Tab-separated table of C-alpha atoms in Angstrom:
chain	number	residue	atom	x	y	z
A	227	UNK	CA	41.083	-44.849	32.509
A	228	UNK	CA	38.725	-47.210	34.733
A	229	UNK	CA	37.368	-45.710	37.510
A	230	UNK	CA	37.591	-48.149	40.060
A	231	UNK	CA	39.607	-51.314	39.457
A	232	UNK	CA	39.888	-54.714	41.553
A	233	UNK	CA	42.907	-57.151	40.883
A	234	UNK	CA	42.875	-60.140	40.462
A	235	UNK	CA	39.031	-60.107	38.352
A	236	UNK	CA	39.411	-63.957	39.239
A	237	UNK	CA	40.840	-66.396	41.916
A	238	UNK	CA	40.847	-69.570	42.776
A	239	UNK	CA	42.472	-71.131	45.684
A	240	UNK	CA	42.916	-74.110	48.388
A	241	UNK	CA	41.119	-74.395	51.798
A	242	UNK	CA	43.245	-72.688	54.427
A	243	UNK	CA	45.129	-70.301	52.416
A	244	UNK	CA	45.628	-66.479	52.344
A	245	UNK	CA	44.736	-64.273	50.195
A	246	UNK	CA	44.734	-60.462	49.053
A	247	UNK	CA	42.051	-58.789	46.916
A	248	UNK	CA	43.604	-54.937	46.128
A	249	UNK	CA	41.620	-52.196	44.929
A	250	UNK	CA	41.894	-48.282	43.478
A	251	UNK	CA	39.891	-45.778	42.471
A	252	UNK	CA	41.063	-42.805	40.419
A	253	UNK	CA	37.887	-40.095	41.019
A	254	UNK	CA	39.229	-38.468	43.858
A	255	UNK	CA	36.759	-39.926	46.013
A	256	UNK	CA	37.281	-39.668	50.170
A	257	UNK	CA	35.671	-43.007	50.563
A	258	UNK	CA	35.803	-46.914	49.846
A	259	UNK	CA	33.774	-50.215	50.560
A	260	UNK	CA	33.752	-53.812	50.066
A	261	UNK	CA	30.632	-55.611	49.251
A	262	UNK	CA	30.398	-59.384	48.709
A	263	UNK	CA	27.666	-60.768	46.363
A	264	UNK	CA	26.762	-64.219	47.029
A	265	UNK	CA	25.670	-67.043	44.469
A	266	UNK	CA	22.150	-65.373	44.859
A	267	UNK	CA	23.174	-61.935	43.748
A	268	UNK	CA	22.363	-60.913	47.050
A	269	UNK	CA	24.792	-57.730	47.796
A	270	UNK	CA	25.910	-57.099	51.553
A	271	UNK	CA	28.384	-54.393	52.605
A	272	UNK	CA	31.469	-55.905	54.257
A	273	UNK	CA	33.873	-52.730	55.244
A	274	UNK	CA	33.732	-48.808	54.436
A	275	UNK	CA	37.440	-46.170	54.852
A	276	UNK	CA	36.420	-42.685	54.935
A	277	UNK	CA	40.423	-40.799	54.044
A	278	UNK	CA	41.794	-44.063	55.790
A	279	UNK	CA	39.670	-44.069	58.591
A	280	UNK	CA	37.582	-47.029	59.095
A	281	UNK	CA	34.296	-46.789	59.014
A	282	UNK	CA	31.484	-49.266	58.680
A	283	UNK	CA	32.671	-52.617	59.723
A	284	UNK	CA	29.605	-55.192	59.442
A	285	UNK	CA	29.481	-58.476	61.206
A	286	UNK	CA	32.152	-59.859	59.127
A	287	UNK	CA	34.294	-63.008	60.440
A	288	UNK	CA	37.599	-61.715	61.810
A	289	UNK	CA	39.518	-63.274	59.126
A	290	UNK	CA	38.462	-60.867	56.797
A	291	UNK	CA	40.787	-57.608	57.676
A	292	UNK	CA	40.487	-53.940	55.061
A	293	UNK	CA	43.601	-52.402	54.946
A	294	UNK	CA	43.657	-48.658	53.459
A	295	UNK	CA	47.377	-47.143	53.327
A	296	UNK	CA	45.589	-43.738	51.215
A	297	UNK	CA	42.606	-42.349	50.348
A	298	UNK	CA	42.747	-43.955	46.592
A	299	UNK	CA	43.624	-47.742	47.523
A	300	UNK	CA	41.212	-50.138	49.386
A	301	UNK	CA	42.996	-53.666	50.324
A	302	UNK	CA	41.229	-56.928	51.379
A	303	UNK	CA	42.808	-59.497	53.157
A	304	UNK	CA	41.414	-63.100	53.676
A	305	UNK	CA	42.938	-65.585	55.940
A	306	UNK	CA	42.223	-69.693	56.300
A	307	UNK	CA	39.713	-69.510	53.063
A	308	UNK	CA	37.337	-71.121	53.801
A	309	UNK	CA	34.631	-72.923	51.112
A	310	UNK	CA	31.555	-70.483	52.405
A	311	UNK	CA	33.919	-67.322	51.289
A	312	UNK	CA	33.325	-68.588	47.582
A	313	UNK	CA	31.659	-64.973	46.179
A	314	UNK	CA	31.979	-61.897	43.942
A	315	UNK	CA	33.564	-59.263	46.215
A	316	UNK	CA	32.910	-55.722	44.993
A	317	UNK	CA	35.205	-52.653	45.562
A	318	UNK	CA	33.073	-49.297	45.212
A	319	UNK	CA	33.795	-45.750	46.233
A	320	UNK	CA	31.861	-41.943	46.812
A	321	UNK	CA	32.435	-38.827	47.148
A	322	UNK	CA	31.331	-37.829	50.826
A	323	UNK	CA	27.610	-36.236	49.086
A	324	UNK	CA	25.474	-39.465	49.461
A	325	UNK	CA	22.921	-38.460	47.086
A	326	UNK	CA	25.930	-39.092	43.873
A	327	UNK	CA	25.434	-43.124	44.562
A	328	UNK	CA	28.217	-45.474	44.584
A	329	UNK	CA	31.104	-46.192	41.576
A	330	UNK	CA	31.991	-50.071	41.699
A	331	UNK	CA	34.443	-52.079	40.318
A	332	UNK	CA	34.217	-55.100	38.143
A	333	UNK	CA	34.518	-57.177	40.875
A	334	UNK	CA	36.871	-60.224	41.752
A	335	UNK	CA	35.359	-63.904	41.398
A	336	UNK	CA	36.583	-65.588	44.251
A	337	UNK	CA	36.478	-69.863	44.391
A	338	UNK	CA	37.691	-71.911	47.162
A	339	UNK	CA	38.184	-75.303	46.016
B	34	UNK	CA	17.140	-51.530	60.667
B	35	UNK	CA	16.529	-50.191	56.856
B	36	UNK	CA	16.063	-51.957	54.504
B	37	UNK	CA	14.729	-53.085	50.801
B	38	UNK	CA	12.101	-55.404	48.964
B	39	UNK	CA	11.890	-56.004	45.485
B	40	UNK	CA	9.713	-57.908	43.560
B	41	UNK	CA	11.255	-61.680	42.696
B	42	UNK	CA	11.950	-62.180	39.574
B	43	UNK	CA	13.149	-63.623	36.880
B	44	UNK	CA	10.772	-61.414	34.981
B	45	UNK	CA	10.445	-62.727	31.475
B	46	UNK	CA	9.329	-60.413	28.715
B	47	UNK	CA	9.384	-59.846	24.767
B	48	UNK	CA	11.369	-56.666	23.304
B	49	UNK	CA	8.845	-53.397	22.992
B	50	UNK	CA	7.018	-54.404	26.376
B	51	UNK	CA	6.372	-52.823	29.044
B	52	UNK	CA	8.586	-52.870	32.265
B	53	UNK	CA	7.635	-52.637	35.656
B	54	UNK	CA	9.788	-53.636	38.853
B	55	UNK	CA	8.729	-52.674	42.079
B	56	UNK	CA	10.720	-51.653	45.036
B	57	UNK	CA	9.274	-50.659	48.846
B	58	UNK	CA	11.524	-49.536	51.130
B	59	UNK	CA	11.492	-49.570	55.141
B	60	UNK	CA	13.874	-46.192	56.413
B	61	UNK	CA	14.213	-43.975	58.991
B	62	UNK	CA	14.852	-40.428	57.914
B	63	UNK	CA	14.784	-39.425	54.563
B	64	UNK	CA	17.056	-41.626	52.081
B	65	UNK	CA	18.633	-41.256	48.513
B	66	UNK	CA	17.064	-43.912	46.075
B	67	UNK	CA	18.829	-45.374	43.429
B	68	UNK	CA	18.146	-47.941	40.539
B	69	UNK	CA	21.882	-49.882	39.828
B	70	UNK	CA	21.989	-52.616	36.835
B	71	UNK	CA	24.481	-55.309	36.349
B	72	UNK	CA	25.176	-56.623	33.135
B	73	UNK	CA	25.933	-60.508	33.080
B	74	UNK	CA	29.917	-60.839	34.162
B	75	UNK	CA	29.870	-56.987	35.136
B	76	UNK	CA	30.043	-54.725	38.168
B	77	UNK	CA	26.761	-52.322	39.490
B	78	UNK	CA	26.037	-49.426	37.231
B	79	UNK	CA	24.411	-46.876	38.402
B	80	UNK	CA	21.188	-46.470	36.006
B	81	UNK	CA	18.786	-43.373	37.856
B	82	UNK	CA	18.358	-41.693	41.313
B	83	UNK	CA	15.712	-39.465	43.416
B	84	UNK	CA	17.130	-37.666	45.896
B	85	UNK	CA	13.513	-36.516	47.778
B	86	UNK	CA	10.059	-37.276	47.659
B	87	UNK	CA	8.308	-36.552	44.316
B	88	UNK	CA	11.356	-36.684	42.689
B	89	UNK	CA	11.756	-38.214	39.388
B	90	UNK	CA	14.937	-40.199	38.379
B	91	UNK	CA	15.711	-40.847	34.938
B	92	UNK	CA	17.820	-42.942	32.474
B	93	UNK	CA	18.392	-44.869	29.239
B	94	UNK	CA	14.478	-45.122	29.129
B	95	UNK	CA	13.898	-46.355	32.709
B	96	UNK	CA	11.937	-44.272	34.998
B	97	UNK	CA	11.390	-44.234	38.895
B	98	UNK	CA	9.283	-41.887	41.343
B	99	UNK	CA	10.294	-41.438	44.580
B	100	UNK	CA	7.072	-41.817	46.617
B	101	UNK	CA	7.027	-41.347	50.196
B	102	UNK	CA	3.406	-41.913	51.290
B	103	UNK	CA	4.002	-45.680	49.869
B	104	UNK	CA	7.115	-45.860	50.494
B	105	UNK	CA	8.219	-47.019	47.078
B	106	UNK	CA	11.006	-46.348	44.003
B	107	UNK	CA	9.253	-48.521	41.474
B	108	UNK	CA	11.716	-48.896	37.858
B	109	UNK	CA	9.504	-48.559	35.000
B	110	UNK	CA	10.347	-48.643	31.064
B	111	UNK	CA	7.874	-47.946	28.257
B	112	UNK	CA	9.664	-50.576	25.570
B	113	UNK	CA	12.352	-52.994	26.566
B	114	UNK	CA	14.997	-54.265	24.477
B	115	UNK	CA	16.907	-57.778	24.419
B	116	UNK	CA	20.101	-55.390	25.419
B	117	UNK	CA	18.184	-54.378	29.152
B	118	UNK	CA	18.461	-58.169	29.948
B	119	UNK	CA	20.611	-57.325	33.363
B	120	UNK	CA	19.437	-57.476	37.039
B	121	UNK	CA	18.420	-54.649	38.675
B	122	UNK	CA	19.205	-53.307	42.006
B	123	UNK	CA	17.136	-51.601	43.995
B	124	UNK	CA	18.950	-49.303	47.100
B	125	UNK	CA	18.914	-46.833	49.458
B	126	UNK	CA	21.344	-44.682	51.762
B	127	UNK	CA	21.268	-44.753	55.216
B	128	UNK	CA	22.621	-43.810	58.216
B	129	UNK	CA	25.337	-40.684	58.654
B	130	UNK	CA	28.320	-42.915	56.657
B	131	UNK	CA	25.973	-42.785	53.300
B	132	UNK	CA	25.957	-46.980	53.708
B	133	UNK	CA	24.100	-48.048	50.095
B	134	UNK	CA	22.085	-50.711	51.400
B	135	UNK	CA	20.256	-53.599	48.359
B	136	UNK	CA	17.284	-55.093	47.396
B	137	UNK	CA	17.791	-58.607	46.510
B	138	UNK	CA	17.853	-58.006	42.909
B	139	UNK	CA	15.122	-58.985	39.925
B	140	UNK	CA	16.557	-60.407	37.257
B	141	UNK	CA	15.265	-59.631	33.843
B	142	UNK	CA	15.220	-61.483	30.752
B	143	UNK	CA	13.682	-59.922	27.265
B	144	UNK	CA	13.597	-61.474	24.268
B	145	UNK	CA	13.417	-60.871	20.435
């Protein structure tokens, strides 16, 4: 019954390859957001799909592309990995009243070797 | 833009102490304030809120007051225990697409 959950919860890959990071949430929320934590903990918002509609989209290299085919899945895409992509990336989602906070995932631990 | 300080850490304490972590916050408008925790090998949970000024969130212990005129959401707890070792999250809400922008984090470590 988890709320949100992010597949793979690890990965490791080569320089230069692609790679998909898929997420759903089950709370009937309308919308969805990646976050990457770095090595510092540090969290920074990456992408946000309101019902499939994009959103937020922070200064994020364009090999990094959200994909959202409904309101309950949340994809991330990552082309040429590169070493400096090596992070936690959170999935999270909300129901459109802000004050109710943010559900996250577990998160997927992402190494580029 | 907005945005969110919190104190460094680690902050290093024995079980039954008391807790304090502070949190400022720069904002335009009037955010939501929320206290998140993550557990070692975990995702963010969310641990209290405060919707306006005065308001008091509350949780598992923890405490925080929303106060405007300082513009602060400081996390307090009257007794720790070795299970609180986490790091805490400090955030707020901004802009019209309810973005949850974070502190850095404090880590805290308590022990017996």
């Amino acid at each position: 019954d988890t709320a949100v959950s992010q597949t793979p919860k690890y990965l490791v890959t080569q320089m230069g390859n692609d790679k998909s990071i898929k997420c759903e949430q089950n709370l009937g929320h309308d919308t969805m957001y990646w976050y990457k934590q770095d090595s510092k903990k540090f969290l920074k918002i990456m992408f946000s799909y309101n019902n499939k509609e994009l959103i937020i989209n922070e200064t994020v290299p364009n090999r990094f592309s959200p994909k959202s085919p409904d309101k309950a899945h949340l994809n991330l895409h990552i082309n040429s990995l590169e070493l400096g992509d090596s992070a936690v990336y959170f999935c999270a989602s909300s129901h459109r009243d802000r004050d109710l906070g943010y559900t996250f995932g577990s998160g997927t631990r992402l190494t580029v070797v | 833009g907005d945005s969110v300080t919190q104190m460094e850490g680690p902050v290093t304490l024995s079980e039954e102490a008391f807790l304090t972590i502070n949190c400022t916050y720069t904002a335009t408008g009037y955010p939501s304030l929320f206290w998140y925790v993550q557990y070692p090998g975990e995702g963010l949970q969310l641990l209290l809120k405060a919707t306006k000024a005065d308001d008091k969130g509350s949780n598992k212990g923890f405490e925080a007051t929303y106060r405007k005129e300082t513009t602060s959401f400081h996390l307090e707890k009257g007794s720790v225990q070795v299970s609180d070792s986490a790091v805490y999250f400090c955030a707020l809400t901004s802009g019209g697409y309810n973005k949850l922008i974070f502190g850095a984090g404090t880590r805290l470590a308590v022990h017996p």
